[in-house]
């Protein structure tokens, strides 16, 4: 504790090696400098993602070098490459398995828009079905572009978030989360899947009843 | 006396004597025969006994709106005789409304997934297949997307998912 000298009019004199901040800002500072990416790499963007993590571009300079293949250990999902409709339920399940606070980077033209693959099998942008924080243009983007996205995401993380995570802790949000956890591995066409229809209706009813 | 393998022509002659005239053609040294769907299994069984013991691939072509085509679907069986290194392409044409051909899984176990793929993408039914499920498309998919009358962008299947928002996850 800095001592309050007498006669200073209530001002606190700090030594010059002391920084004053809010705990929220401290938490955000820790989070933004220790992002653990979940590499959802399905195509050539995945190769650039690997290059970004490798020695030349060295993602460790930004504290994000610890790629984990378990969603339970990650807080940054990097979707690198096209996502086909058969894969989308898996992507959604993995996103739901990640703990808050978590962020998502949509890397490359395919993940962001479907790219040139405007066909029956390819999802036309993952942001239609899961939340996305940063989009990286390019086909595939160079590692520098991905690094820029991570730097921008760090700025975003610094601006928001609380040390207690109280923004996640609303009752309605928890209920909605639980309702979705009950979903089976989701299928392509709900209108033709009675099991899914039943599940969706029950989940919606449960949410409505609790709200 | 060195062993001289029977030429593909000999095999075709034997095939014709057994199953009647079959249409055949040669393009750049590759021989192709067209057999009716009714006897396709018997022909393939006989070819297997005659030395064409390896089934390389089973695939299909949709000839919808193809100039000069007389049938809708053309199945392709690519055979190889591993003893003599000869190759033979067998074509079988089938039509709507119920394109069906007898499965060759009982001849070549490896035809299992090949036929499942053709069923998945073209909707050709292989009777006698032990497990005719979709191979590449999701189970719930109802169309056969490599048919020419299936729209390239699908019929909304790729959009029909629950949306997970920040509030939900």
CSV table of C-alpha atoms in Angstrom, one decimal:
chain,number,residue,atom,x,y,z
A,1,UNK,CA,0.0,0.0,0.0
A,2,UNK,CA,1.2,3.4,-0.8
A,3,UNK,CA,1.2,5.6,2.2
A,4,UNK,CA,-0.7,8.8,2.2
A,5,UNK,CA,1.7,11.6,3.2
A,6,UNK,CA,0.2,14.2,5.5
A,7,UNK,CA,-0.8,17.4,3.9
A,8,UNK,CA,-1.2,15.9,0.4
A,9,UNK,CA,-4.9,16.8,0.2
A,10,UNK,CA,-6.0,13.2,-0.2
A,11,UNK,CA,-3.9,12.4,-3.2
A,12,UNK,CA,-2.0,9.1,-3.2
A,13,UNK,CA,1.6,9.2,-4.2
A,14,UNK,CA,2.6,6.1,-6.1
A,15,UNK,CA,6.1,4.8,-6.8
A,16,UNK,CA,6.8,4.9,-10.5
A,17,UNK,CA,6.9,1.1,-10.9
A,18,UNK,CA,3.2,0.8,-9.8
A,19,UNK,CA,0.3,0.7,-12.3
A,20,UNK,CA,-3.3,1.3,-11.3
A,21,UNK,CA,-6.0,-0.5,-13.3
A,22,UNK,CA,-9.3,-2.2,-13.0
A,23,UNK,CA,-9.5,-5.9,-12.3
A,24,UNK,CA,-11.6,-6.3,-15.4
A,25,UNK,CA,-8.9,-4.8,-17.6
A,26,UNK,CA,-6.4,-7.1,-15.9
A,27,UNK,CA,-8.5,-10.1,-16.7
A,28,UNK,CA,-8.9,-9.0,-20.3
A,29,UNK,CA,-5.2,-8.4,-20.6
A,30,UNK,CA,-4.5,-11.9,-19.4
A,31,UNK,CA,-7.1,-13.4,-21.7
A,32,UNK,CA,-5.9,-11.6,-24.8
A,33,UNK,CA,-2.3,-12.6,-24.4
A,34,UNK,CA,-3.0,-16.3,-23.7
A,35,UNK,CA,-5.4,-17.3,-26.5
A,36,UNK,CA,-5.5,-21.0,-27.0
A,37,UNK,CA,-6.7,-21.8,-30.5
A,38,UNK,CA,-8.9,-24.7,-31.5
A,39,UNK,CA,-7.7,-25.4,-35.1
A,40,UNK,CA,-10.8,-26.4,-37.0
A,41,UNK,CA,-8.7,-26.7,-40.2
A,42,UNK,CA,-10.5,-28.4,-43.1
A,43,UNK,CA,-8.7,-27.1,-46.2
A,44,UNK,CA,-5.8,-25.1,-47.5
A,45,UNK,CA,-6.3,-22.4,-45.0
A,46,UNK,CA,-5.3,-25.0,-42.4
A,47,UNK,CA,-1.8,-25.1,-44.0
A,48,UNK,CA,-1.5,-21.3,-43.6
A,49,UNK,CA,-2.7,-21.8,-40.0
A,50,UNK,CA,0.1,-24.2,-39.4
A,51,UNK,CA,2.6,-21.8,-41.0
A,52,UNK,CA,1.3,-19.1,-38.7
A,53,UNK,CA,2.0,-21.3,-35.7
A,54,UNK,CA,5.4,-22.4,-37.0
A,55,UNK,CA,8.7,-20.8,-36.3
A,56,UNK,CA,8.9,-18.3,-39.1
A,57,UNK,CA,5.7,-16.4,-38.2
A,58,UNK,CA,5.7,-17.6,-34.7
A,59,UNK,CA,2.3,-17.1,-33.2
A,60,UNK,CA,3.9,-17.4,-29.8
A,61,UNK,CA,4.8,-13.8,-30.0
A,62,UNK,CA,1.1,-13.1,-29.4
A,63,UNK,CA,0.6,-15.7,-26.8
A,64,UNK,CA,-1.6,-17.9,-29.1
A,65,UNK,CA,0.8,-20.7,-29.9
A,66,UNK,CA,-0.9,-23.4,-27.8
A,67,UNK,CA,-3.1,-25.2,-30.3
A,68,UNK,CA,-5.3,-27.7,-28.5
A,69,UNK,CA,-7.4,-30.4,-30.2
A,70,UNK,CA,-9.8,-30.6,-27.3
A,71,UNK,CA,-12.5,-27.9,-27.3
A,72,UNK,CA,-12.5,-28.0,-23.5
A,73,UNK,CA,-9.1,-26.4,-23.4
A,74,UNK,CA,-9.6,-23.8,-26.0
A,75,UNK,CA,-11.0,-20.3,-26.1
A,76,UNK,CA,-10.4,-19.3,-29.8
A,77,UNK,CA,-11.9,-21.3,-32.6
A,78,UNK,CA,-10.2,-20.7,-35.9
A,79,UNK,CA,-12.3,-22.1,-38.7
A,80,UNK,CA,-9.9,-22.5,-41.5
A,81,UNK,CA,-11.4,-23.9,-44.6
A,82,UNK,CA,-14.7,-24.8,-46.1
A,83,UNK,CA,-17.3,-26.5,-44.0
A,84,UNK,CA,-19.7,-29.0,-45.6
A,85,UNK,CA,-23.2,-29.4,-44.4
A,86,UNK,CA,-22.4,-32.9,-43.0
A,87,UNK,CA,-19.6,-31.3,-40.9
A,88,UNK,CA,-21.7,-28.3,-39.6
A,89,UNK,CA,-23.4,-30.1,-36.8
A,90,UNK,CA,-19.9,-31.2,-35.6
A,91,UNK,CA,-18.7,-27.6,-35.8
A,92,UNK,CA,-21.7,-26.4,-33.8
A,93,UNK,CA,-21.1,-29.2,-31.2
A,94,UNK,CA,-17.5,-28.3,-30.8
A,95,UNK,CA,-18.3,-24.6,-30.5
A,96,UNK,CA,-20.8,-25.4,-27.7
A,97,UNK,CA,-18.2,-27.6,-25.9
A,98,UNK,CA,-15.8,-24.7,-25.6
A,99,UNK,CA,-15.9,-22.7,-22.4
A,100,UNK,CA,-16.7,-19.1,-22.1
A,101,UNK,CA,-15.1,-16.7,-22.7
A,102,UNK,CA,-14.5,-17.8,-26.3
A,103,UNK,CA,-14.0,-16.2,-29.6
A,104,UNK,CA,-14.2,-17.3,-33.2
A,105,UNK,CA,-12.2,-16.4,-36.3
A,106,UNK,CA,-13.6,-17.2,-39.7
A,107,UNK,CA,-10.4,-17.7,-41.7
A,108,UNK,CA,-10.5,-17.4,-45.5
A,109,UNK,CA,-13.2,-16.9,-48.2
A,110,UNK,CA,-14.7,-20.4,-47.8
A,111,UNK,CA,-15.3,-20.2,-44.0
A,112,UNK,CA,-16.7,-16.7,-44.4
A,113,UNK,CA,-18.8,-17.1,-47.5
A,114,UNK,CA,-18.5,-20.5,-49.0
A,115,UNK,CA,-16.0,-19.1,-51.4
A,116,UNK,CA,-16.2,-20.6,-54.9
A,117,UNK,CA,-18.0,-23.6,-53.6
A,118,UNK,CA,-21.6,-22.5,-54.1
A,119,UNK,CA,-22.9,-26.0,-54.2
A,120,UNK,CA,-25.5,-28.1,-52.4
A,121,UNK,CA,-22.9,-29.6,-50.0
A,122,UNK,CA,-21.0,-26.5,-48.7
A,123,UNK,CA,-22.2,-24.1,-46.0
A,124,UNK,CA,-22.3,-20.5,-47.4
A,125,UNK,CA,-20.5,-18.9,-44.4
A,126,UNK,CA,-20.2,-20.3,-40.9
A,127,UNK,CA,-21.6,-17.0,-39.5
A,128,UNK,CA,-25.0,-18.2,-40.6
A,129,UNK,CA,-24.9,-20.8,-37.8
A,130,UNK,CA,-22.3,-19.9,-35.2
A,131,UNK,CA,-21.2,-16.5,-34.0
A,132,UNK,CA,-18.0,-15.1,-35.5
A,133,UNK,CA,-15.8,-12.3,-34.1
A,134,UNK,CA,-13.2,-11.8,-36.9
A,135,UNK,CA,-13.3,-12.5,-40.6
A,136,UNK,CA,-10.0,-12.9,-42.5
A,137,UNK,CA,-10.2,-12.4,-46.2
A,138,UNK,CA,-8.0,-14.3,-48.6
A,139,UNK,CA,-7.8,-17.6,-50.4
A,140,UNK,CA,-6.0,-18.6,-48.4
A,141,UNK,CA,-5.0,-15.7,-46.2
A,142,UNK,CA,-1.3,-15.3,-45.6
A,143,UNK,CA,-0.1,-15.8,-42.0
A,144,UNK,CA,0.4,-12.1,-41.7
A,145,UNK,CA,-3.3,-11.6,-42.3
A,146,UNK,CA,-4.2,-14.2,-39.6
A,147,UNK,CA,-1.8,-12.5,-37.2
A,148,UNK,CA,-3.5,-9.2,-37.9
A,149,UNK,CA,-6.9,-10.8,-37.1
A,150,UNK,CA,-5.5,-12.1,-33.8
A,151,UNK,CA,-4.1,-8.6,-33.0
A,152,UNK,CA,-7.5,-7.0,-33.8
A,153,UNK,CA,-9.2,-9.7,-31.7
A,154,UNK,CA,-6.9,-8.9,-28.9
A,155,UNK,CA,-8.0,-5.3,-29.1
A,156,UNK,CA,-11.6,-6.4,-29.0
A,157,UNK,CA,-11.0,-8.7,-26.0
A,158,UNK,CA,-9.3,-5.8,-24.2
A,159,UNK,CA,-12.4,-3.6,-24.7
A,160,UNK,CA,-15.0,-6.1,-23.3
A,161,UNK,CA,-15.2,-8.8,-20.7
A,162,UNK,CA,-15.2,-8.9,-16.9
A,163,UNK,CA,-13.1,-10.7,-14.4
A,164,UNK,CA,-16.1,-12.6,-13.0
A,165,UNK,CA,-17.6,-13.4,-16.3
A,166,UNK,CA,-20.9,-11.8,-15.1
A,167,UNK,CA,-21.9,-11.1,-18.7
A,168,UNK,CA,-22.3,-14.8,-19.2
A,169,UNK,CA,-24.2,-15.4,-16.0
A,170,UNK,CA,-27.7,-14.3,-16.8
A,171,UNK,CA,-30.4,-16.9,-15.9
A,172,UNK,CA,-32.0,-16.8,-19.3
A,173,UNK,CA,-28.7,-17.4,-21.0
A,174,UNK,CA,-28.0,-20.4,-18.9
A,175,UNK,CA,-31.4,-21.9,-19.6
A,176,UNK,CA,-31.0,-21.4,-23.3
A,177,UNK,CA,-27.6,-23.1,-23.2
A,178,UNK,CA,-29.0,-26.0,-21.4
A,179,UNK,CA,-31.8,-26.4,-23.8
A,180,UNK,CA,-29.3,-26.6,-26.7
A,181,UNK,CA,-27.1,-29.1,-24.9
A,182,UNK,CA,-30.0,-31.5,-25.1
A,183,UNK,CA,-30.0,-31.3,-28.9
A,184,UNK,CA,-28.8,-34.5,-30.7
A,185,UNK,CA,-26.1,-34.2,-33.4
A,186,UNK,CA,-28.1,-32.0,-35.6
A,187,UNK,CA,-29.3,-33.2,-39.0
A,188,UNK,CA,-29.5,-31.7,-42.4
A,189,UNK,CA,-33.2,-31.3,-42.7
A,190,UNK,CA,-35.3,-30.7,-39.6
A,191,UNK,CA,-38.5,-30.8,-41.6
A,192,UNK,CA,-37.8,-34.4,-42.5
A,193,UNK,CA,-36.5,-35.6,-39.2
A,194,UNK,CA,-39.2,-36.3,-36.6
A,195,UNK,CA,-36.7,-36.9,-33.8
A,196,UNK,CA,-35.1,-33.5,-34.3
A,197,UNK,CA,-38.5,-31.8,-34.6
A,198,UNK,CA,-39.6,-33.3,-31.3
A,199,UNK,CA,-36.3,-32.3,-29.6
A,200,UNK,CA,-36.5,-28.7,-31.0
A,201,UNK,CA,-40.1,-28.3,-29.9
A,202,UNK,CA,-39.4,-29.7,-26.4
A,203,UNK,CA,-36.4,-27.4,-26.0
A,204,UNK,CA,-38.4,-24.4,-27.2
A,205,UNK,CA,-41.2,-25.2,-24.8
A,206,UNK,CA,-38.8,-25.7,-21.9
A,207,UNK,CA,-37.2,-22.3,-22.6
A,208,UNK,CA,-40.5,-20.6,-22.9
A,209,UNK,CA,-41.8,-22.2,-19.7
A,210,UNK,CA,-38.8,-21.1,-17.7
A,211,UNK,CA,-38.6,-17.6,-19.1
B,1,UNK,CA,6.6,-72.4,-75.1
B,2,UNK,CA,6.1,-69.0,-73.3
B,3,UNK,CA,2.7,-68.4,-71.9
B,4,UNK,CA,0.6,-66.1,-74.1
B,5,UNK,CA,-2.4,-64.7,-72.4
B,6,UNK,CA,-5.8,-64.8,-74.3
B,7,UNK,CA,-6.3,-61.5,-76.0
B,8,UNK,CA,-9.2,-59.3,-75.1
B,9,UNK,CA,-10.7,-60.2,-78.5
B,10,UNK,CA,-10.8,-63.8,-77.5
B,11,UNK,CA,-12.5,-63.0,-74.3
B,12,UNK,CA,-15.1,-60.9,-76.2
B,13,UNK,CA,-15.7,-63.7,-78.7
B,14,UNK,CA,-16.3,-66.1,-75.8
B,15,UNK,CA,-18.5,-63.6,-74.2
B,16,UNK,CA,-20.6,-63.2,-77.4
B,17,UNK,CA,-20.9,-67.0,-77.8
B,18,UNK,CA,-22.2,-67.3,-74.3
B,19,UNK,CA,-24.4,-64.2,-73.9
B,20,UNK,CA,-25.3,-63.3,-77.4
B,21,UNK,CA,-24.0,-60.3,-79.3
B,22,UNK,CA,-22.7,-57.6,-77.1
B,23,UNK,CA,-21.8,-54.2,-78.4
B,24,UNK,CA,-18.1,-53.5,-78.0
B,25,UNK,CA,-15.7,-50.7,-79.1
B,26,UNK,CA,-12.1,-49.9,-78.7
B,27,UNK,CA,-10.7,-46.4,-78.0
B,28,UNK,CA,-7.0,-46.0,-77.8
B,29,UNK,CA,-6.4,-49.6,-76.8
B,30,UNK,CA,-9.1,-49.6,-74.2
B,31,UNK,CA,-11.9,-52.1,-74.8
B,32,UNK,CA,-15.5,-51.4,-73.8
B,33,UNK,CA,-18.5,-53.7,-73.8
B,34,UNK,CA,-22.1,-52.8,-73.3
B,35,UNK,CA,-24.2,-55.5,-71.7
B,36,UNK,CA,-28.0,-55.5,-70.9
B,37,UNK,CA,-28.8,-54.9,-67.2
B,38,UNK,CA,-30.7,-58.2,-67.1
B,39,UNK,CA,-27.5,-60.3,-67.7
B,40,UNK,CA,-24.9,-57.8,-66.3
B,41,UNK,CA,-24.3,-59.9,-63.1
B,42,UNK,CA,-23.9,-63.1,-65.1
B,43,UNK,CA,-21.5,-61.4,-67.5
B,44,UNK,CA,-19.4,-59.9,-64.6
B,45,UNK,CA,-19.4,-63.3,-62.8
B,46,UNK,CA,-18.2,-65.0,-66.0
B,47,UNK,CA,-15.6,-62.3,-66.6
B,48,UNK,CA,-14.3,-62.8,-63.1
B,49,UNK,CA,-13.9,-66.5,-63.7
B,50,UNK,CA,-12.2,-65.7,-67.1
B,51,UNK,CA,-9.4,-63.8,-65.4
B,52,UNK,CA,-10.7,-60.3,-64.9
B,53,UNK,CA,-10.4,-60.8,-61.2
B,54,UNK,CA,-10.0,-57.2,-60.0
B,55,UNK,CA,-12.9,-54.7,-59.8
B,56,UNK,CA,-11.2,-51.4,-60.0
B,57,UNK,CA,-14.2,-49.1,-59.8
B,58,UNK,CA,-17.9,-48.9,-60.1
B,59,UNK,CA,-19.2,-45.5,-61.1
B,60,UNK,CA,-22.1,-44.0,-63.1
B,61,UNK,CA,-22.9,-41.3,-65.6
B,62,UNK,CA,-26.2,-39.4,-65.9
B,63,UNK,CA,-27.0,-38.9,-69.6
B,64,UNK,CA,-29.9,-36.6,-69.1
B,65,UNK,CA,-30.1,-34.2,-72.1
B,66,UNK,CA,-27.0,-35.7,-73.5
B,67,UNK,CA,-27.0,-35.5,-77.3
B,68,UNK,CA,-27.8,-38.9,-78.9
B,69,UNK,CA,-28.2,-40.7,-75.6
B,70,UNK,CA,-30.8,-43.4,-75.5
B,71,UNK,CA,-30.7,-44.2,-71.8
B,72,UNK,CA,-30.6,-42.1,-68.7
B,73,UNK,CA,-27.9,-43.8,-66.5
B,74,UNK,CA,-24.8,-45.5,-67.7
B,75,UNK,CA,-23.1,-47.7,-65.0
B,76,UNK,CA,-19.3,-48.2,-65.5
B,77,UNK,CA,-17.5,-51.3,-64.2
B,78,UNK,CA,-13.7,-51.1,-64.6
B,79,UNK,CA,-12.1,-54.6,-64.6
B,80,UNK,CA,-8.5,-55.7,-64.6
B,81,UNK,CA,-7.0,-59.1,-65.1
B,82,UNK,CA,-4.2,-59.1,-62.7
B,83,UNK,CA,-2.7,-62.2,-64.3
B,84,UNK,CA,-2.4,-60.7,-67.7
B,85,UNK,CA,-2.6,-57.0,-67.0
B,86,UNK,CA,-5.5,-56.6,-69.3
B,87,UNK,CA,-8.3,-54.1,-68.7
B,88,UNK,CA,-11.9,-54.1,-69.7
B,89,UNK,CA,-14.7,-51.6,-69.2
B,90,UNK,CA,-18.2,-52.9,-68.9
B,91,UNK,CA,-21.1,-50.5,-69.4
B,92,UNK,CA,-24.6,-51.2,-68.2
B,93,UNK,CA,-27.4,-48.8,-69.0
B,94,UNK,CA,-30.5,-48.4,-66.8
B,95,UNK,CA,-33.4,-46.1,-66.9
B,96,UNK,CA,-36.0,-44.3,-64.7
B,97,UNK,CA,-38.3,-44.7,-62.9
B,98,UNK,CA,-36.5,-47.4,-61.0
B,99,UNK,CA,-32.9,-47.8,-62.1
B,100,UNK,CA,-31.9,-51.2,-60.7
B,101,UNK,CA,-29.1,-53.6,-61.2
B,102,UNK,CA,-27.9,-56.6,-59.3
B,103,UNK,CA,-25.2,-56.0,-56.8
B,104,UNK,CA,-21.8,-57.5,-57.4
B,105,UNK,CA,-20.8,-57.5,-53.7
B,106,UNK,CA,-21.1,-61.3,-53.8
B,107,UNK,CA,-18.4,-61.4,-56.5
B,108,UNK,CA,-16.1,-58.6,-55.2
B,109,UNK,CA,-16.3,-57.6,-51.5
B,110,UNK,CA,-14.7,-54.3,-52.5
B,111,UNK,CA,-17.8,-53.3,-54.4
B,112,UNK,CA,-19.6,-52.6,-51.2
B,113,UNK,CA,-18.7,-49.0,-50.7
B,114,UNK,CA,-18.5,-48.4,-54.5
B,115,UNK,CA,-22.1,-49.3,-54.9
B,116,UNK,CA,-23.1,-47.4,-51.9
B,117,UNK,CA,-21.5,-44.3,-53.3
B,118,UNK,CA,-23.3,-44.8,-56.7
B,119,UNK,CA,-26.6,-45.3,-54.8
B,120,UNK,CA,-25.9,-42.2,-52.7
B,121,UNK,CA,-25.1,-39.9,-55.5
B,122,UNK,CA,-27.1,-41.3,-58.5
B,123,UNK,CA,-29.9,-43.3,-56.8
B,124,UNK,CA,-29.2,-46.6,-58.7
B,125,UNK,CA,-30.6,-49.4,-56.5
B,126,UNK,CA,-28.3,-52.4,-56.2
B,127,UNK,CA,-30.5,-55.5,-55.4
B,128,UNK,CA,-28.9,-58.0,-53.1
B,129,UNK,CA,-26.5,-55.4,-51.6
B,130,UNK,CA,-25.9,-56.3,-47.9
B,131,UNK,CA,-26.0,-52.7,-46.6
B,132,UNK,CA,-27.2,-50.2,-49.1
B,133,UNK,CA,-26.9,-47.0,-47.1
B,134,UNK,CA,-25.7,-43.6,-48.1
B,135,UNK,CA,-21.9,-43.3,-48.1
B,136,UNK,CA,-21.0,-39.6,-48.4
B,137,UNK,CA,-24.1,-37.5,-47.9
B,138,UNK,CA,-25.8,-37.3,-44.5
B,139,UNK,CA,-28.2,-40.1,-43.6
B,140,UNK,CA,-31.2,-37.8,-43.7
B,141,UNK,CA,-30.4,-36.5,-47.2
B,142,UNK,CA,-33.3,-37.5,-49.5
B,143,UNK,CA,-32.0,-36.5,-53.0
B,144,UNK,CA,-29.3,-38.0,-55.2
B,145,UNK,CA,-27.2,-34.9,-55.9
B,146,UNK,CA,-25.1,-36.0,-58.9
B,147,UNK,CA,-28.2,-36.5,-61.0
B,148,UNK,CA,-28.3,-33.8,-63.7
B,149,UNK,CA,-31.8,-32.7,-62.7
B,150,UNK,CA,-30.7,-31.9,-59.1
B,151,UNK,CA,-29.9,-28.2,-58.8
B,152,UNK,CA,-26.3,-27.3,-58.2
B,153,UNK,CA,-27.1,-25.2,-55.1
B,154,UNK,CA,-29.3,-27.9,-53.6
B,155,UNK,CA,-32.8,-27.6,-52.4
B,156,UNK,CA,-32.1,-25.7,-49.2
B,157,UNK,CA,-30.4,-28.6,-47.4
B,158,UNK,CA,-27.3,-26.5,-46.6
B,159,UNK,CA,-29.4,-23.8,-44.8
B,160,UNK,CA,-31.5,-26.0,-42.7
B,161,UNK,CA,-29.6,-25.9,-39.4
B,162,UNK,CA,-30.4,-24.4,-36.0
B,163,UNK,CA,-28.6,-21.1,-35.6
B,164,UNK,CA,-26.4,-20.9,-32.5
B,165,UNK,CA,-26.0,-17.3,-31.3
B,166,UNK,CA,-23.9,-15.8,-28.6
B,167,UNK,CA,-26.8,-16.1,-26.3
B,168,UNK,CA,-27.0,-19.9,-27.0
B,169,UNK,CA,-23.4,-20.8,-26.4
